[in-house]
Coordinates of C-alpha atoms and ligand atoms in Angstrom, one line a residue:
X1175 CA 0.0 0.0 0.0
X1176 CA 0.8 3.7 -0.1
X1177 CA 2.5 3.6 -3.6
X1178 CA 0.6 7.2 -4.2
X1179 CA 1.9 9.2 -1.3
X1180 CA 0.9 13.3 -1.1
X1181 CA 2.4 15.9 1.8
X1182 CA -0.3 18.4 2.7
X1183 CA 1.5 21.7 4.2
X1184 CA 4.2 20.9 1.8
X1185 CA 5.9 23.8 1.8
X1186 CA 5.9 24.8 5.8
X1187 CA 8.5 24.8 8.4
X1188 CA 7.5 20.8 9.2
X1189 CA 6.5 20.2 5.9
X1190 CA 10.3 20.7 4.4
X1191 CA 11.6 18.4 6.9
X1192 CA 8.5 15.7 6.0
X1193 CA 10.2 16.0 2.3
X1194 CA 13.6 15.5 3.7
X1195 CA 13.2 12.9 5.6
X1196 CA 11.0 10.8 2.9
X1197 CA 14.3 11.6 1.1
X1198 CA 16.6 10.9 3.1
X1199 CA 15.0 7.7 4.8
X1200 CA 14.3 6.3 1.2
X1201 CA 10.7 5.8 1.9
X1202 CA 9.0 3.6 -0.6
X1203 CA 6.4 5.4 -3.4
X1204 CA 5.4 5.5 -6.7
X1205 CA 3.8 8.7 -7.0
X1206 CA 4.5 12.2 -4.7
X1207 CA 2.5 15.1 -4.4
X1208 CA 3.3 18.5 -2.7
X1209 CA -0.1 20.0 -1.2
X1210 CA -0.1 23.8 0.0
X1211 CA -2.4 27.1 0.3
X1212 CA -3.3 29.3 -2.9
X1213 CA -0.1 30.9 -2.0
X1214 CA 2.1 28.2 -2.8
X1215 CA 0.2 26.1 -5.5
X1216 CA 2.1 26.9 -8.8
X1217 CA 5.5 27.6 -7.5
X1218 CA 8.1 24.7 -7.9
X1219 CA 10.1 22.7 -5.4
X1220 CA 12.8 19.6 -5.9
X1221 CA 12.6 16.5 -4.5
X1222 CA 14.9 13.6 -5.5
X1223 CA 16.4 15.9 -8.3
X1224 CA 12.9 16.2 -9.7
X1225 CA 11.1 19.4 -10.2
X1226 CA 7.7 19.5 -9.0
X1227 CA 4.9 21.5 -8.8
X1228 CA 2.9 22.5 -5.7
X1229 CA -1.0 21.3 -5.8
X1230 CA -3.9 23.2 -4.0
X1231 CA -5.3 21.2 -1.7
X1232 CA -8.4 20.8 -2.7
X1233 CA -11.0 17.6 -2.0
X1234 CA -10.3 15.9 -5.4
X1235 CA -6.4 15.8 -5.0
X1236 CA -7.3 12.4 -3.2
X1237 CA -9.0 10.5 -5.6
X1238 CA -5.4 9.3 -6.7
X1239 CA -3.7 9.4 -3.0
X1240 CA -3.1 6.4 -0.7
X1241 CA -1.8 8.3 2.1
X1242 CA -1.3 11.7 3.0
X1243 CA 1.5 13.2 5.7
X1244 CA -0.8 16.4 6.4
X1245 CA 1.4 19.4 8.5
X1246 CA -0.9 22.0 8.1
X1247 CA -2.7 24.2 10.9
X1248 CA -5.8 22.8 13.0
X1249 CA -8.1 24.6 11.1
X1250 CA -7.2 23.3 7.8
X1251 CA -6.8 19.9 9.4
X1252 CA -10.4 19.8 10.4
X1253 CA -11.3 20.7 6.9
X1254 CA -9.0 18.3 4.4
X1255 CA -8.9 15.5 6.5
X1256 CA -12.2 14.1 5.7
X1257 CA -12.2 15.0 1.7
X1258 CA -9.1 12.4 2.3
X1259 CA -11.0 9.8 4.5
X1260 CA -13.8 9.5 2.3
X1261 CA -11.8 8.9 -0.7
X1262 CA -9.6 6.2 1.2
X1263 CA -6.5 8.0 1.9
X1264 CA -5.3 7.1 5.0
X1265 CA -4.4 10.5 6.9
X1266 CA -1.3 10.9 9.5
X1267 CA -1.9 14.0 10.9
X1268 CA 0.2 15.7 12.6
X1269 CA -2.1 19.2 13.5
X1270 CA -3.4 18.9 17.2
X1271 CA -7.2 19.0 15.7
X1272 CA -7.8 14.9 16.0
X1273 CA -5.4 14.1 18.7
X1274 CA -7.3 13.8 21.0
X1275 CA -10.8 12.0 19.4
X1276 CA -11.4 8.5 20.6
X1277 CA -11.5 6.9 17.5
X1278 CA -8.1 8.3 16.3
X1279 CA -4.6 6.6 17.6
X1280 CA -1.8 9.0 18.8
X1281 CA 0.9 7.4 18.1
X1282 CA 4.9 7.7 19.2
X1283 CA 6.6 4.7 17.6
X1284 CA 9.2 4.1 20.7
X1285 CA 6.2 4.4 23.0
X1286 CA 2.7 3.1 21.7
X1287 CA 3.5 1.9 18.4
X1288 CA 0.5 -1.0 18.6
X1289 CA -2.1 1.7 18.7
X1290 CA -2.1 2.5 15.2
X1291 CA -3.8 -1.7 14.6
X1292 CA -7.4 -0.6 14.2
X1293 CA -7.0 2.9 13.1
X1294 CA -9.8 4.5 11.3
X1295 CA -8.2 6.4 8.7
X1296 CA -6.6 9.0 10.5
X1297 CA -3.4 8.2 13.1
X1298 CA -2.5 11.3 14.9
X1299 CA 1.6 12.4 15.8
X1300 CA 1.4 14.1 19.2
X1301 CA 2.4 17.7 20.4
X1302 CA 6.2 18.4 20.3
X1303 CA 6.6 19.4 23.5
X1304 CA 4.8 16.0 24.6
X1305 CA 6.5 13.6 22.3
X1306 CA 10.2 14.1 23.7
X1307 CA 8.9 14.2 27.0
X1308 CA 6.9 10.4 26.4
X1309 CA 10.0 9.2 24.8
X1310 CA 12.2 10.1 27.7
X1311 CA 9.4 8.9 30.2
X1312 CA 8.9 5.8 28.5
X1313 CA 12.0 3.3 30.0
X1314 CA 11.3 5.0 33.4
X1315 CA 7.9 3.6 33.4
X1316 CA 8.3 0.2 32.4
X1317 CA 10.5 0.1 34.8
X1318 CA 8.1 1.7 37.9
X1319 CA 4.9 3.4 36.8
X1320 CA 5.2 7.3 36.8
X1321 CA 3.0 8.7 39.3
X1322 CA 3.5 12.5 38.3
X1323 CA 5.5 15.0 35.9
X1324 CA 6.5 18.3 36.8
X1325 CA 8.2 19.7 33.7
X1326 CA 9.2 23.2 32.6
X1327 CA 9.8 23.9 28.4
X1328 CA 12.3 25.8 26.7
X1329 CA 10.4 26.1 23.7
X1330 CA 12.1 27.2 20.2
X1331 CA 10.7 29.8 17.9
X1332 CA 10.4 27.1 15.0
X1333 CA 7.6 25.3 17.1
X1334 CA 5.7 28.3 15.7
X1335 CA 6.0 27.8 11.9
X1336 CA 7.6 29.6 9.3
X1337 CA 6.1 33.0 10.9
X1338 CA 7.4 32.3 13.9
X1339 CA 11.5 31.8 12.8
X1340 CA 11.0 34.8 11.5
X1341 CA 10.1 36.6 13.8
X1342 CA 13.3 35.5 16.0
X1343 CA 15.1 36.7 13.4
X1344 CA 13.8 39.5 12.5
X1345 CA 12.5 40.6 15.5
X1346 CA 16.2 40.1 17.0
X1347 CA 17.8 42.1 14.0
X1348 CA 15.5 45.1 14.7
X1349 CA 16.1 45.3 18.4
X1350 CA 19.8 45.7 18.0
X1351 CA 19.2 48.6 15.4
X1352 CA 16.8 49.3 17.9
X1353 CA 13.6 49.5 15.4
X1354 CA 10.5 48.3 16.1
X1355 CA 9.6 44.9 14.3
X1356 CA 5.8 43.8 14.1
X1357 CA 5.3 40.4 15.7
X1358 CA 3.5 37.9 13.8
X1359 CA 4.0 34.8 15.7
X1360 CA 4.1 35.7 19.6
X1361 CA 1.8 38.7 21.2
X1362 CA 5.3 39.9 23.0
X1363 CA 8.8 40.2 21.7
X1364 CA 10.7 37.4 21.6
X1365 CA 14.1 39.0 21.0
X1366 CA 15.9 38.7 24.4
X1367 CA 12.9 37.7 25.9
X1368 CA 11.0 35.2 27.6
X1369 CA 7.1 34.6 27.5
X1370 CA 5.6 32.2 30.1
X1371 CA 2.6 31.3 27.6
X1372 CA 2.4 29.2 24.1
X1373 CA -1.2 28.8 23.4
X1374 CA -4.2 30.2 24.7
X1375 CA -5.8 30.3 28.3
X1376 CA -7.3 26.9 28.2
X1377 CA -8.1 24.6 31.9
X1378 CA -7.7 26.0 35.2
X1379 CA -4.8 28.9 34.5
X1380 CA -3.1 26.1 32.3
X1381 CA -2.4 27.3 28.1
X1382 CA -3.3 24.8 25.5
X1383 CA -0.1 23.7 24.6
X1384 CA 0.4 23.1 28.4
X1385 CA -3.1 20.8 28.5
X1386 CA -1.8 19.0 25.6
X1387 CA 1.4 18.1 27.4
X1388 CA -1.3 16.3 30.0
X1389 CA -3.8 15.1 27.8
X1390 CA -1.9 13.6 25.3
X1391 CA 0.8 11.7 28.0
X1392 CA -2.3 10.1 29.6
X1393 CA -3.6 9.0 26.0
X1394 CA -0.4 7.8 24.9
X1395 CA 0.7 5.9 27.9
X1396 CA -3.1 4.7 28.3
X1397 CA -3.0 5.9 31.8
X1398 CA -5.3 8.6 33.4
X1399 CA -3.7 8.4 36.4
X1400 CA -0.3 9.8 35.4
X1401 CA -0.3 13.4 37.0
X1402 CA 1.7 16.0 34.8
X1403 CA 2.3 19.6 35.7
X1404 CA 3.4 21.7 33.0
X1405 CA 4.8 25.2 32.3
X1406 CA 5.5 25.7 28.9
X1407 CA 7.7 28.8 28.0
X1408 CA 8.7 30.3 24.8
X1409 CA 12.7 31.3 24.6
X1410 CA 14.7 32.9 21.7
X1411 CA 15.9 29.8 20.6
X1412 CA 16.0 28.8 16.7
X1413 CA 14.9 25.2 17.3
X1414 CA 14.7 22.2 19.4
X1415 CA 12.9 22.0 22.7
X1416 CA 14.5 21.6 25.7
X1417 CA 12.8 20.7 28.8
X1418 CA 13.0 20.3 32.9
X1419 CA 11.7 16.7 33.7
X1420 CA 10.8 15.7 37.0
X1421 CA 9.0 12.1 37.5
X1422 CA 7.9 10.7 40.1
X1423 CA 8.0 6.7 40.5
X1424 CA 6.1 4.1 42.0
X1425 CA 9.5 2.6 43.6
X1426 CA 12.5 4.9 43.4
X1427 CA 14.8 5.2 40.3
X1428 CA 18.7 5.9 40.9
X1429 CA 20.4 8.2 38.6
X1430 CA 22.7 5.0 37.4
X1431 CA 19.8 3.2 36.5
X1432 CA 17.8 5.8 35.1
X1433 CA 21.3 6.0 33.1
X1434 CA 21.6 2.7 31.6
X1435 CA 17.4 2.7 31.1
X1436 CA 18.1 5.4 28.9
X1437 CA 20.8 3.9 27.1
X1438 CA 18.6 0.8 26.6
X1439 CA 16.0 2.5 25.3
X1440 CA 15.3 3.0 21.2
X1441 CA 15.4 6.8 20.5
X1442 CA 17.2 8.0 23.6
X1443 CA 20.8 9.3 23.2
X1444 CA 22.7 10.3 27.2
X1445 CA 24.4 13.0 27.3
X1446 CA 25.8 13.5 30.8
X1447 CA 28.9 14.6 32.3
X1448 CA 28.1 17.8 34.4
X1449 CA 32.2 17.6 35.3
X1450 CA 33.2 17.6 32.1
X1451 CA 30.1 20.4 30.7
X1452 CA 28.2 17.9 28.8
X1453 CA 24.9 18.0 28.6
X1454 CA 21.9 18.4 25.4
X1455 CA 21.8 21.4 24.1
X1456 CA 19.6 22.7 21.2
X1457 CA 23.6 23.7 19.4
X1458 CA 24.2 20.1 20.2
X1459 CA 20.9 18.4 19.7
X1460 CA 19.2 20.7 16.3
X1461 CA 19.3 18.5 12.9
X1462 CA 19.0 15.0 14.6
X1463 CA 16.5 12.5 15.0
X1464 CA 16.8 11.4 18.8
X1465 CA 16.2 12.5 22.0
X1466 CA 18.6 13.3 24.0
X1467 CA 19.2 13.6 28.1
X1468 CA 21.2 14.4 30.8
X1469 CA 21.8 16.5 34.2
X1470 CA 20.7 13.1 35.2
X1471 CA 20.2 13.0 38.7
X1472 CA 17.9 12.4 42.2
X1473 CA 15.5 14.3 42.7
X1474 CA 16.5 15.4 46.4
X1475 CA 12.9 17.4 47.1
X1476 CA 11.5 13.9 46.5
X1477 CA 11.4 9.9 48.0
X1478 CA 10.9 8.2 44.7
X1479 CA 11.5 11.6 42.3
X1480 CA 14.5 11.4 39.6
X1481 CA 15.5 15.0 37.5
X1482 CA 16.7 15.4 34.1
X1483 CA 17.4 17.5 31.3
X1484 CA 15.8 16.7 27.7
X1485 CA 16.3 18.3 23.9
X1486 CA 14.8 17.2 20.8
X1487 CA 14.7 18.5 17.4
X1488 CA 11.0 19.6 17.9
X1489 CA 10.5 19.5 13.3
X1490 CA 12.4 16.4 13.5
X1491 CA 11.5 14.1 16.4
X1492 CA 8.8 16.5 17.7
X1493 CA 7.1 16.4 14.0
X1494 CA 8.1 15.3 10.9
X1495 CA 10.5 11.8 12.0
X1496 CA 7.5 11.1 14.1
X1497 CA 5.0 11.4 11.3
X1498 CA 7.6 9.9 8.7
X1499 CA 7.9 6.5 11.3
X1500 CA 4.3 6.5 11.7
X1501 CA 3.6 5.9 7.6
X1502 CA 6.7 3.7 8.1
X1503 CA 5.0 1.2 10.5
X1504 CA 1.8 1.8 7.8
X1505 CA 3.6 0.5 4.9
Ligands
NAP1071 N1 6.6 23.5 14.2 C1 6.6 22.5 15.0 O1 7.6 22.3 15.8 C2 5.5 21.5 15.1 C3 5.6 20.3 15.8 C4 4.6 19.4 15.9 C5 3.4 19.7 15.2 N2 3.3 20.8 14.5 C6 2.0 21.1 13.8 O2 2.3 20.9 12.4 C7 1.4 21.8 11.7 C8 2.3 22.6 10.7 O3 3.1 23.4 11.5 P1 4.3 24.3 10.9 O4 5.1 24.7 12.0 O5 4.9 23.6 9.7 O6 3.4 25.6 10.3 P2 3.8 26.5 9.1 O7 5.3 26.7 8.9 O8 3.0 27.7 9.3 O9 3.3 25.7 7.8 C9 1.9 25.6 7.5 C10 1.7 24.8 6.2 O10 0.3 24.7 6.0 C11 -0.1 25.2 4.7 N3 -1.4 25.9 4.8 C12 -1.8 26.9 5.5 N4 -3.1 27.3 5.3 C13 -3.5 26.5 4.3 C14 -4.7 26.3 3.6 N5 -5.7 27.1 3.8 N6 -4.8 25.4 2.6 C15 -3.7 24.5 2.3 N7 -2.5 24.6 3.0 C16 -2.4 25.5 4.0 C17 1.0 26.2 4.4 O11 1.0 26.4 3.0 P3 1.4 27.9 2.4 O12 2.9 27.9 2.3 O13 0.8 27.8 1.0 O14 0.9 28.9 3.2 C18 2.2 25.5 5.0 O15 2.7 24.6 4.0 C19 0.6 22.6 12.7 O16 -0.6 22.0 13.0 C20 1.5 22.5 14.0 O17 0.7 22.6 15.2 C21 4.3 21.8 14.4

């Protein structure tokens, strides 16, 4: 299956790595389609040494399509993704807009990769922010069940699209010539700045992106009972996410065995000599496909708690290597 393959949001900051990483990962077609907005369709891009041209998405695209990587925004998610389904295209979707539905799997290969059996058509790729954080989370818990998260985000500019690189860039280049730069991506500046909120006011004083970081660990993990505290922060960093993990464990966890669980584990890369400075970094970490920890250590506030420091390429791992394994485990 899947010999006619498409990309919807072809030509956004997660769509170009989708392309690359079809590229670069040889994945198996016969046909490939670029899908993007009226102000893409037209223009030209290369993949494989070919030429081609970007389609409008548009409902009878998927008469020919066997399965579609869409990375487009929620709204355009909720409308494309059933002109797809009812024509037979199996959908992975990696917009937040189905994550959460009952009938559609959200799937992190090194963590739940038996959900996707009994899809429906649509198999969802979680919330960057959430899917390095379940990766990183996942040896701890088969080894003693995670009672509760407290983690704290670093979160790069590129988790906000094309708009929102920009306006790191941009917004950075004014400030030193000290000119004002109109913000498209965040509601404050973001040049040598910090802002404590990605997403809108959503549950109990928590944003949306920080309910996703709950909702979508308790759906991935099948566990309602895993407690997750979230603050999710937006810093003037390019890309990759770094973030603050604490978990708490059923029995306690030492930093030596959390070490060699996380060497164990598919996905997972250590990086951790605090003597020596190493540690993850988004320098260290951008442009590859794992996740990587360190600052591995006790958590000494807590019986059974263990601390650590985690980065991930939030367009690679966070998005499109996720979405990219998914139509792997597919085909
Ligand atoms: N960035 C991340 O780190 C990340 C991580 C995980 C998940 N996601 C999710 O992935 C999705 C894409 O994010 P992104 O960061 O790549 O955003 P982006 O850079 O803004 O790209 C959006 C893409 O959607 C296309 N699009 C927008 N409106 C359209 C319309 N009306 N019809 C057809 N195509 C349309 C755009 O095409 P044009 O170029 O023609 O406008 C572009 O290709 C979002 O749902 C996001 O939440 C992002």
């Amino acid at each position: 299956m899947a010999k006619k393959i498409a990309i919807a949001g072809a030509t956004g900051a997660v769509g170009r790595l989708v392309r690359q990483m079809l590229e670069q990962r040889n994945f198996p077609y016969e046909t490939i389609t670029f899908l993007a907005s009226q102000r893409s369709a037209g223009k030209t891009i290369q993949f494989k040494g070919e030429t081609h041209t970007i389609q409008l998405l548009e409902p009878n695209v998927f008469d020919d399509i066997d399965l579609v990587i869409g990375s487009t925004p929620d709204d355009v998610a909720e409308t494309f993704v059933p002109w797809a389904v009812e024509r037979g295209t199996i959908v992975v979707d990696e917009s937040g807009y189905h994550r959460m539905l009952d009938h559609v799997p959200l799937v992190v290969p090194e963590v739940n990769p038996d959900a996707i059996t009994g899809h429906q058509g649509i198999i969802a790729s979680p919330n960057c922010s959430t899917t390095q954080m379940v990766v990183a989370m996942k040896p701890l818990h088969d080894f003693s069940k995670i009672k509760r998260v407290v983690v704290s985000t670093y979160q790069s500019t590129s988790g906000a699209g094309v708009a929102g690189q920009a306006d790191l860039i941009e917004g950075t280049r004014n400030a030193l010539e000290e000119k004002p730069w109109d913000y498209q991506a965040f509601a404050h500046p973001i040049a040598f700045n910090v802002i404590p909120q990605i997403g809108s006011a959503k549950h109990l004083g928590y944003t949306s992106e920080e309910m996703k970081m709950v909702w979508e660990t308790q759906k991935i993990f099948g566990d309602d009972s895993i407690q997750v505290c979230p603050t999710c922060v937006r810093v003037p960093v390019s890309n990759c996410h770094s973030e603050s993990i604490l978990v708490e464990t059923e029995e306690p966890i030492s930093a030596e065995q959390a070490i060699q669980l996380f060497e164990a584990a598919p996905g997972i890369q250590v990086m951790d000599n605090l003597e020596q400075g190493v540690y993850p970094m988004p320098s260290n970490s951008d442009d590859r496909d794992d996740v990587f920890v360190g600052r591995i250590r006790k958590d000494i506030s807590c019986e059974n708690g263990l601390a650590f420091w985690c980065v991930s390429d939030n367009l690679r791992k966070g998005a499109a290597t996720n979405a990219v394994q998914i139509a792997e485990l597919l085909v």
